[in-house]
């Protein structure tokens, strides 16, 4: 269905071929016979894979650690079906975000500002900035927790260190000396490797794990975590990021053949599926190894770390902390980019990057300074993201369904139906949370 839609429809709109506006063709440095390029000059991969993997960082950020570890320790495998649903939903939604950016050459934020001027733009902009603040909160708090677990660094100083890291990389990027993509991809590899290793050393009830893929009833506590899992997995800020990252610079073009266009279209679909599958495996890994811990380990990441050390040894616990640190650092780098996309798209004018980043991290520092329990802050940040999801999803669905905007690349009816069902389920989970009084 949606997996084959892009491949079938791609010839008409391969403005999708990486231009800044509809109708643009492949940059001249790309071989028209092969839509591949080298990563770092050594690794050959589809050029659509890098934006998808960078967007996948949002799906393994510290917020995911908080909600998935808590759900695994407190409810065992009971919420695995939520992770599976959210991961599958992410494939569909990220596909739409990537398609919007590649076909039109504009980000979701830019389209939203143009389509809904005046009050609509302000409302959507405010919602998007709240999303950025909540993701920054999760990234900085998660990194601070990791530094505390690894080196005993006080949380406030850890938050300052993570913020400083992001500012340094941002400064280098502004001055053209940052290997941004390479750094993020290496950190992603560290996260995935560490979490999969945790599953290998954990005691896994495979039968119960398979049964948990079937939806089950939710009490108020599970409902809160389910909404948090959805917010942590179907990240609204990742939609802004991926729609922008799917564009490329216009540095000269050569008209590609129809065969090349078809290959790029198929690679876009495959890239999104690969990236979201990787992120989904990481999230399930968090639930699985946490399910083997005592239920009290779900009180916080710190208690889970201690319990893991007692159950599986200090090496396993250290690897969890390393994965959390890598998650915090990688996520904060992607968060820097997302903040820029949102601010520029809705604000319509550039704002100094260092100033913007400094302002964005203030709420996280205030929360830590007030002494709020950090894992609780992580969980609630993801719940708030779930509440913000409809305000990001609905414009995306409307844009990608608009044939005047997307041409022949407009969503197929079945794709639209699936996307609206996903949105309805998310809204239903949020509504159930409110009704249950969790």
Coordinates of C-alpha atoms in Angstrom, one line a residue:
X1 CA 0.0 0.0 0.0
X2 CA 1.8 3.1 1.2
X3 CA 5.2 1.3 0.8
X4 CA 4.6 1.0 -2.9
X5 CA 2.9 4.3 -3.4
X6 CA 6.1 6.4 -3.8
X7 CA 7.6 3.9 -6.2
X8 CA 4.5 3.9 -8.4
X9 CA 4.0 7.6 -8.4
X10 CA 7.6 8.9 -8.3
X11 CA 8.2 9.7 -12.0
X12 CA 6.0 12.7 -12.1
X13 CA 7.2 14.6 -9.1
X14 CA 10.9 14.0 -8.9
X15 CA 11.4 17.4 -7.9
X16 CA 11.8 14.6 -5.3
X17 CA 15.2 14.3 -6.9
X18 CA 16.5 16.6 -4.3
X19 CA 15.9 20.1 -5.3
X20 CA 14.9 23.1 -3.2
X21 CA 11.6 23.7 -5.0
X22 CA 9.3 21.6 -7.2
X23 CA 10.8 20.8 -10.5
X24 CA 14.4 20.8 -9.4
X25 CA 16.6 18.0 -10.6
X26 CA 19.5 16.1 -9.2
X27 CA 22.6 18.1 -8.1
X28 CA 25.4 17.9 -10.6
X29 CA 27.7 16.1 -8.3
X30 CA 25.3 13.1 -8.2
X31 CA 25.8 10.5 -10.9
X32 CA 22.6 10.4 -12.9
X33 CA 23.1 6.7 -13.4
X34 CA 23.2 5.9 -9.7
X35 CA 21.3 7.8 -6.9
X36 CA 24.0 6.8 -4.4
X37 CA 26.7 8.8 -2.7
X38 CA 29.6 8.1 -0.3
X39 CA 29.2 8.7 3.4
X40 CA 32.5 10.1 4.4
X41 CA 34.0 9.1 1.1
X42 CA 34.1 5.4 2.1
X43 CA 30.6 4.0 2.7
X44 CA 28.2 3.9 -0.3
X45 CA 24.5 4.2 0.7
X46 CA 21.3 5.7 -0.7
X47 CA 21.3 9.5 -0.2
X48 CA 17.7 9.1 1.2
X49 CA 19.0 6.9 4.1
X50 CA 21.0 9.6 5.9
X51 CA 18.0 11.9 6.6
X52 CA 15.9 8.9 7.6
X53 CA 18.6 7.7 10.1
X54 CA 19.1 11.2 11.4
X55 CA 15.3 11.4 12.0
X56 CA 15.5 8.0 13.7
X57 CA 17.6 9.6 16.5
X58 CA 14.4 11.3 17.7
X59 CA 12.9 7.8 18.3
X60 CA 15.7 6.7 20.6
X61 CA 16.2 9.8 22.6
X62 CA 16.3 9.9 26.5
X63 CA 12.5 10.2 26.6
X64 CA 12.3 6.8 25.1
X65 CA 14.6 5.4 27.8
X66 CA 12.4 6.9 30.5
X67 CA 9.0 5.7 29.3
X68 CA 10.2 2.3 28.0
X69 CA 12.3 1.3 31.0
X70 CA 9.5 2.4 33.4
X71 CA 6.9 0.5 31.4
X72 CA 9.0 -2.6 31.2
X73 CA 9.9 -2.7 34.9
X74 CA 6.3 -1.9 36.0
X75 CA 4.2 -3.8 33.5
X76 CA 6.5 -6.4 32.0
X77 CA 5.8 -6.9 28.3
X78 CA 2.2 -5.6 28.5
X79 CA 3.0 -2.4 26.6
X80 CA 5.1 -3.9 23.8
X81 CA 2.1 -3.7 21.5
X82 CA 2.1 0.1 22.0
X83 CA 5.8 0.2 21.0
X84 CA 5.0 -1.9 17.9
X85 CA 2.0 0.3 16.9
X86 CA 4.0 3.5 17.4
X87 CA 6.9 2.1 15.4
X88 CA 4.7 1.1 12.5
X89 CA 2.9 4.4 12.7
X90 CA 6.2 6.2 12.6
X91 CA 7.1 4.5 9.3
X92 CA 3.9 5.9 7.6
X93 CA 4.2 9.3 9.1
X94 CA 7.9 9.7 8.4
X95 CA 7.3 8.6 4.9
X96 CA 4.8 11.4 4.5
X97 CA 7.2 14.0 6.0
X98 CA 10.1 12.9 3.8
X99 CA 7.8 13.0 0.7
X100 CA 6.6 16.5 1.5
X101 CA 10.1 17.9 1.8
X102 CA 11.4 16.1 -1.3
X103 CA 8.5 16.9 -3.6
X104 CA 8.0 20.5 -2.6
X105 CA 11.4 21.6 -1.4
X106 CA 9.8 23.2 1.7
X107 CA 9.6 22.0 5.3
X108 CA 6.5 21.2 7.2
X109 CA 6.9 24.4 9.2
X110 CA 7.3 26.5 6.0
X111 CA 4.1 25.0 4.5
X112 CA 2.2 25.5 7.8
X113 CA 3.2 29.2 7.9
X114 CA 2.1 29.7 4.3
X115 CA -1.1 27.8 4.4
X116 CA -2.3 29.2 7.8
X117 CA -1.2 32.8 8.1
X118 CA -2.1 35.1 10.9
X119 CA -3.5 33.5 14.1
X120 CA -3.2 30.0 12.6
X121 CA 0.6 30.4 12.1
X122 CA 1.0 31.7 15.6
X123 CA -0.9 28.8 17.1
X124 CA 1.0 26.2 15.1
X125 CA 4.3 28.0 15.8
X126 CA 3.6 28.1 19.6
X127 CA 2.8 24.4 19.5
X128 CA 5.9 23.5 17.6
X129 CA 8.1 25.6 20.0
X130 CA 6.6 23.7 22.9
X131 CA 7.5 20.5 21.1
X132 CA 11.1 21.7 20.7
X133 CA 11.3 22.7 24.4
X134 CA 10.0 19.3 25.5
X135 CA 12.5 17.4 23.3
X136 CA 15.3 19.6 24.5
X137 CA 14.2 18.9 28.1
X138 CA 14.4 15.1 27.5
X139 CA 17.7 15.3 25.7
X140 CA 19.5 17.5 28.3
X141 CA 18.0 15.7 31.3
X142 CA 18.8 12.3 29.9
X143 CA 22.4 13.3 29.1
X144 CA 22.7 14.7 32.7
X145 CA 21.5 11.4 34.2
X146 CA 24.0 9.5 32.1
X147 CA 26.9 11.7 33.2
X148 CA 25.7 11.2 36.8
X149 CA 25.6 7.4 36.5
X150 CA 29.0 7.2 34.7
X151 CA 31.0 9.8 36.6
X152 CA 29.0 11.0 39.6
X153 CA 28.6 14.4 38.0
X154 CA 25.8 16.5 39.7
X155 CA 22.7 16.7 37.4
X156 CA 22.9 20.5 37.0
X157 CA 26.5 20.3 35.9
X158 CA 25.7 17.4 33.6
X159 CA 23.0 19.4 32.0
X160 CA 25.4 22.3 31.5
X161 CA 28.0 19.9 30.0
X162 CA 25.5 18.5 27.5
X163 CA 24.4 22.0 26.6
X164 CA 28.0 23.0 26.1
X165 CA 28.6 20.0 23.8
X166 CA 25.7 21.0 21.6
X167 CA 26.8 24.7 21.5
X168 CA 30.3 23.6 20.5
X169 CA 29.1 21.4 17.7
X170 CA 26.6 24.1 16.6
X171 CA 29.5 26.7 16.5
X172 CA 31.6 24.4 14.4
X173 CA 28.6 23.7 12.1
X174 CA 27.9 27.4 11.6
X175 CA 31.6 27.8 10.6
X176 CA 31.6 24.8 8.3
X177 CA 33.9 22.7 10.4
X178 CA 31.4 20.2 11.8
X179 CA 31.0 16.5 10.7
X180 CA 27.4 16.7 12.0
X181 CA 26.0 13.7 10.1
X182 CA 29.0 11.4 10.9
X183 CA 28.9 12.3 14.6
X184 CA 25.2 11.6 14.9
X185 CA 25.4 8.3 13.0
X186 CA 28.2 7.0 15.1
X187 CA 26.3 7.9 18.3
X188 CA 23.2 6.1 16.8
X189 CA 25.4 3.0 16.2
X190 CA 26.5 3.1 19.9
X191 CA 22.9 3.4 21.1
X192 CA 21.6 0.5 19.0
X193 CA 24.6 -1.8 19.8
X194 CA 24.4 -1.2 23.5
X195 CA 20.7 -1.8 23.7
X196 CA 20.7 -4.9 21.6
X197 CA 23.5 -6.3 23.8
X198 CA 21.3 -5.7 26.9
X199 CA 18.7 -8.0 25.4
X200 CA 21.3 -10.7 24.7
X201 CA 22.2 -10.8 28.4
X202 CA 18.6 -10.5 29.7
X203 CA 16.3 -13.4 30.5
X204 CA 13.6 -13.1 27.8
X205 CA 10.3 -15.0 27.9
X206 CA 9.9 -15.3 24.1
X207 CA 6.4 -16.7 24.3
X208 CA 5.2 -13.9 26.5
X209 CA 7.0 -11.3 24.3
X210 CA 5.2 -12.6 21.2
X211 CA 1.8 -12.5 22.9
X212 CA 2.4 -9.0 24.0
X213 CA 2.3 -7.8 20.4
X214 CA -1.5 -8.1 20.7
X215 CA -3.2 -5.1 22.3
X216 CA -4.5 -5.5 25.8
X217 CA -6.4 -3.5 28.4
X218 CA -4.9 -0.4 30.0
X219 CA -5.2 0.7 33.6
X220 CA -4.6 4.4 34.4
X221 CA -0.9 3.9 35.1
X222 CA -0.4 1.9 31.9
X223 CA -2.4 4.5 30.0
X224 CA 0.0 7.3 31.1
X225 CA 3.0 5.2 29.9
X226 CA 1.2 4.2 26.7
X227 CA 0.7 7.9 25.8
X228 CA 4.3 8.6 26.8
X229 CA 5.5 5.8 24.5
X230 CA 3.5 7.2 21.6
X231 CA 4.9 10.7 22.2
X232 CA 8.4 9.3 22.5
X233 CA 8.1 7.2 19.4
X234 CA 6.0 9.2 16.9
X235 CA 8.0 12.3 17.7
X236 CA 6.3 15.5 16.3
X237 CA 9.6 17.4 16.1
X238 CA 11.0 14.5 13.9
X239 CA 8.4 15.4 11.3
X240 CA 9.6 18.9 11.1
X241 CA 13.2 17.7 11.0
X242 CA 12.7 15.0 8.3
X243 CA 10.7 17.2 6.0
X244 CA 13.6 19.7 6.0
X245 CA 16.4 17.1 6.0
X246 CA 15.0 15.4 2.9
X247 CA 15.8 18.5 0.9
X248 CA 19.3 19.2 -0.6
X249 CA 21.2 22.2 -1.7
X250 CA 20.8 23.4 -5.2
X251 CA 24.4 23.3 -6.5
X252 CA 23.8 22.6 -10.1
X253 CA 21.6 20.0 -11.8
X254 CA 21.5 17.4 -14.5
X255 CA 18.2 16.0 -15.6
X256 CA 17.9 12.4 -14.3
X257 CA 16.4 9.5 -16.3
X258 CA 13.1 8.0 -15.3
X259 CA 14.9 4.9 -14.2
X260 CA 17.0 7.0 -11.7
X261 CA 13.8 8.6 -10.5
X262 CA 12.2 5.3 -9.8
X263 CA 15.2 4.0 -7.9
X264 CA 15.3 7.1 -5.7
X265 CA 11.6 6.7 -5.0
X266 CA 12.0 3.1 -4.0
X267 CA 15.1 3.9 -1.9
X268 CA 13.1 6.6 0.0
X269 CA 10.6 4.0 1.1
X270 CA 13.3 1.5 2.0
X271 CA 15.3 4.1 3.9
X272 CA 12.3 5.1 6.1
X273 CA 11.5 1.4 6.8
X274 CA 15.1 0.6 7.7
X275 CA 15.5 3.6 9.9
X276 CA 12.2 3.1 11.7
X277 CA 12.8 -0.6 12.1
X278 CA 16.2 0.1 13.8
X279 CA 14.5 2.6 16.1
X280 CA 11.7 0.2 16.9
X281 CA 14.1 -2.6 17.7
X282 CA 15.9 -0.3 20.1
X283 CA 12.6 0.7 21.9
X284 CA 11.5 -2.9 22.2
X285 CA 15.0 -3.7 23.6
X286 CA 14.5 -1.1 26.3
X287 CA 11.1 -2.7 27.4
X288 CA 12.5 -6.3 27.1
X289 CA 15.5 -5.9 29.3
X290 CA 13.6 -3.7 31.8
X291 CA 10.9 -6.4 32.1
X292 CA 13.5 -8.7 33.6
X293 CA 14.2 -6.2 36.4
X294 CA 12.3 -6.0 39.7
X295 CA 9.2 -3.8 39.4
X296 CA 10.6 -1.2 41.8
X297 CA 13.4 -0.6 39.2
X298 CA 10.9 1.3 37.2
X299 CA 10.9 4.2 39.6
X300 CA 13.7 5.9 37.8
X301 CA 16.5 5.3 35.3
X302 CA 18.9 5.4 38.3
X303 CA 17.1 2.6 40.1
X304 CA 17.0 0.6 36.8
X305 CA 20.7 1.2 36.4
X306 CA 21.4 -0.1 39.9
X307 CA 19.1 -3.1 39.5
X308 CA 20.7 -4.0 36.1
X309 CA 24.1 -3.9 37.8
X310 CA 22.9 -6.3 40.5
X311 CA 21.1 -8.6 38.0
X312 CA 23.5 -8.7 35.0
X313 CA 26.7 -7.1 36.3
X314 CA 28.3 -3.7 36.2
X315 CA 29.3 -4.0 32.5
X316 CA 25.7 -4.2 31.5
X317 CA 24.8 -1.3 33.7
X318 CA 27.6 0.8 32.3
X319 CA 26.6 0.0 28.7
X320 CA 23.1 1.2 29.5
X321 CA 24.5 4.5 30.8
X322 CA 26.7 4.8 27.7
X323 CA 23.7 4.3 25.5
X324 CA 21.8 6.9 27.4
X325 CA 24.7 9.4 27.1
X326 CA 25.0 8.7 23.4
X327 CA 21.2 9.2 23.1
X328 CA 21.4 12.5 24.9
X329 CA 24.3 13.9 22.8
X330 CA 22.9 12.7 19.5
X331 CA 19.4 13.9 20.2
X332 CA 20.5 17.3 21.3
X333 CA 22.4 17.8 18.0
X334 CA 19.3 16.8 16.0
X335 CA 17.3 19.1 18.4
X336 CA 19.5 22.0 17.4
X337 CA 18.7 21.4 13.8
X338 CA 14.9 21.0 14.5
X339 CA 14.8 24.3 16.5
X340 CA 16.4 26.0 13.5
X341 CA 13.9 24.5 11.1
X342 CA 10.9 25.5 13.3
X343 CA 12.1 29.0 14.0
X344 CA 13.1 29.8 10.4
X345 CA 10.0 28.1 8.9
X346 CA 7.4 29.8 11.1
X347 CA 9.4 33.0 11.9
X348 CA 10.3 33.5 8.3
X349 CA 13.6 35.1 9.2
X350 CA 16.9 33.7 10.6
X351 CA 17.7 34.0 14.3
X352 CA 21.3 33.7 15.6
X353 CA 21.8 30.0 16.2
X354 CA 23.7 30.2 19.4
X355 CA 21.1 32.6 20.9
X356 CA 18.3 30.3 19.9
X357 CA 19.9 27.2 21.3
X358 CA 20.7 29.0 24.6
X359 CA 17.1 30.1 25.1
X360 CA 15.8 26.6 24.2
X361 CA 17.7 24.9 27.0
X362 CA 16.6 27.3 29.8
X363 CA 13.5 25.3 30.8
X364 CA 15.5 22.1 31.2
X365 CA 17.9 23.9 33.5
X366 CA 15.1 25.4 35.5
X367 CA 13.4 22.0 36.0
X368 CA 16.6 20.4 37.2
X369 CA 17.3 23.5 39.5
X370 CA 13.8 23.1 41.1
X371 CA 14.7 19.5 42.0
X372 CA 12.1 17.7 39.9
X373 CA 12.7 14.0 39.7
X374 CA 14.5 13.6 36.3
X375 CA 12.9 10.4 35.1
X376 CA 9.4 11.8 35.9
X377 CA 10.3 14.9 33.9
X378 CA 11.3 12.6 31.0
X379 CA 8.0 10.7 31.1
X380 CA 5.9 13.8 31.3
X381 CA 7.8 15.5 28.5
X382 CA 6.9 12.6 26.2
X383 CA 3.2 12.7 27.4
X384 CA 3.1 16.4 26.4
X385 CA 4.6 15.5 23.0
X386 CA 1.6 13.1 22.5
X387 CA -0.8 15.9 23.2
X388 CA 1.0 18.0 20.6
X389 CA 1.0 15.3 17.9
X390 CA -2.4 16.1 16.3
X391 CA -1.3 19.7 15.7
X392 CA 1.6 18.4 13.7
X393 CA 0.1 15.3 12.1
X394 CA -3.1 16.9 10.8
X395 CA -1.4 19.6 8.7
X396 CA 1.0 17.0 7.4
X397 CA -1.8 14.8 6.2
X398 CA -3.7 17.7 4.6
X399 CA -0.6 18.9 2.8
X400 CA 0.4 15.5 1.4
X401 CA -3.2 14.8 0.4
X402 CA -3.4 18.0 -1.5
X403 CA -3.1 17.2 -5.3
X404 CA -2.5 20.9 -6.1
X405 CA 0.6 20.9 -3.9
X406 CA 1.9 17.4 -4.4
X407 CA 0.7 16.6 -8.0
X408 CA 0.8 12.9 -8.8
X409 CA 2.6 12.4 -5.6
X410 CA -0.5 13.2 -3.5
X411 CA -1.4 10.5 -1.0
X412 CA -3.3 7.5 -2.3
X413 CA -6.7 7.1 -0.6
X414 CA -5.6 4.0 1.3
X415 CA -2.5 5.9 2.5
X416 CA -4.7 8.8 3.7
X417 CA -7.1 6.3 5.4
X418 CA -4.2 4.6 7.3
X419 CA -2.7 7.9 8.3
X420 CA -6.0 9.2 9.6
X421 CA -6.6 5.9 11.6
X422 CA -3.2 6.4 13.2
X423 CA -4.1 9.9 14.1
X424 CA -7.4 8.8 15.5
X425 CA -5.8 6.1 17.7
X426 CA -3.3 8.6 19.1
X427 CA -6.1 11.1 19.9
X428 CA -8.0 8.2 21.4
X429 CA -5.1 7.3 23.7
X430 CA -4.7 10.9 24.8
X431 CA -8.5 11.1 25.4
X432 CA -8.4 7.8 27.4
X433 CA -5.6 9.2 29.5
X434 CA -7.7 12.3 30.4
X435 CA -10.8 10.3 31.1
X436 CA -8.9 7.8 33.3
X437 CA -7.5 10.6 35.4
X438 CA -4.0 9.2 35.3

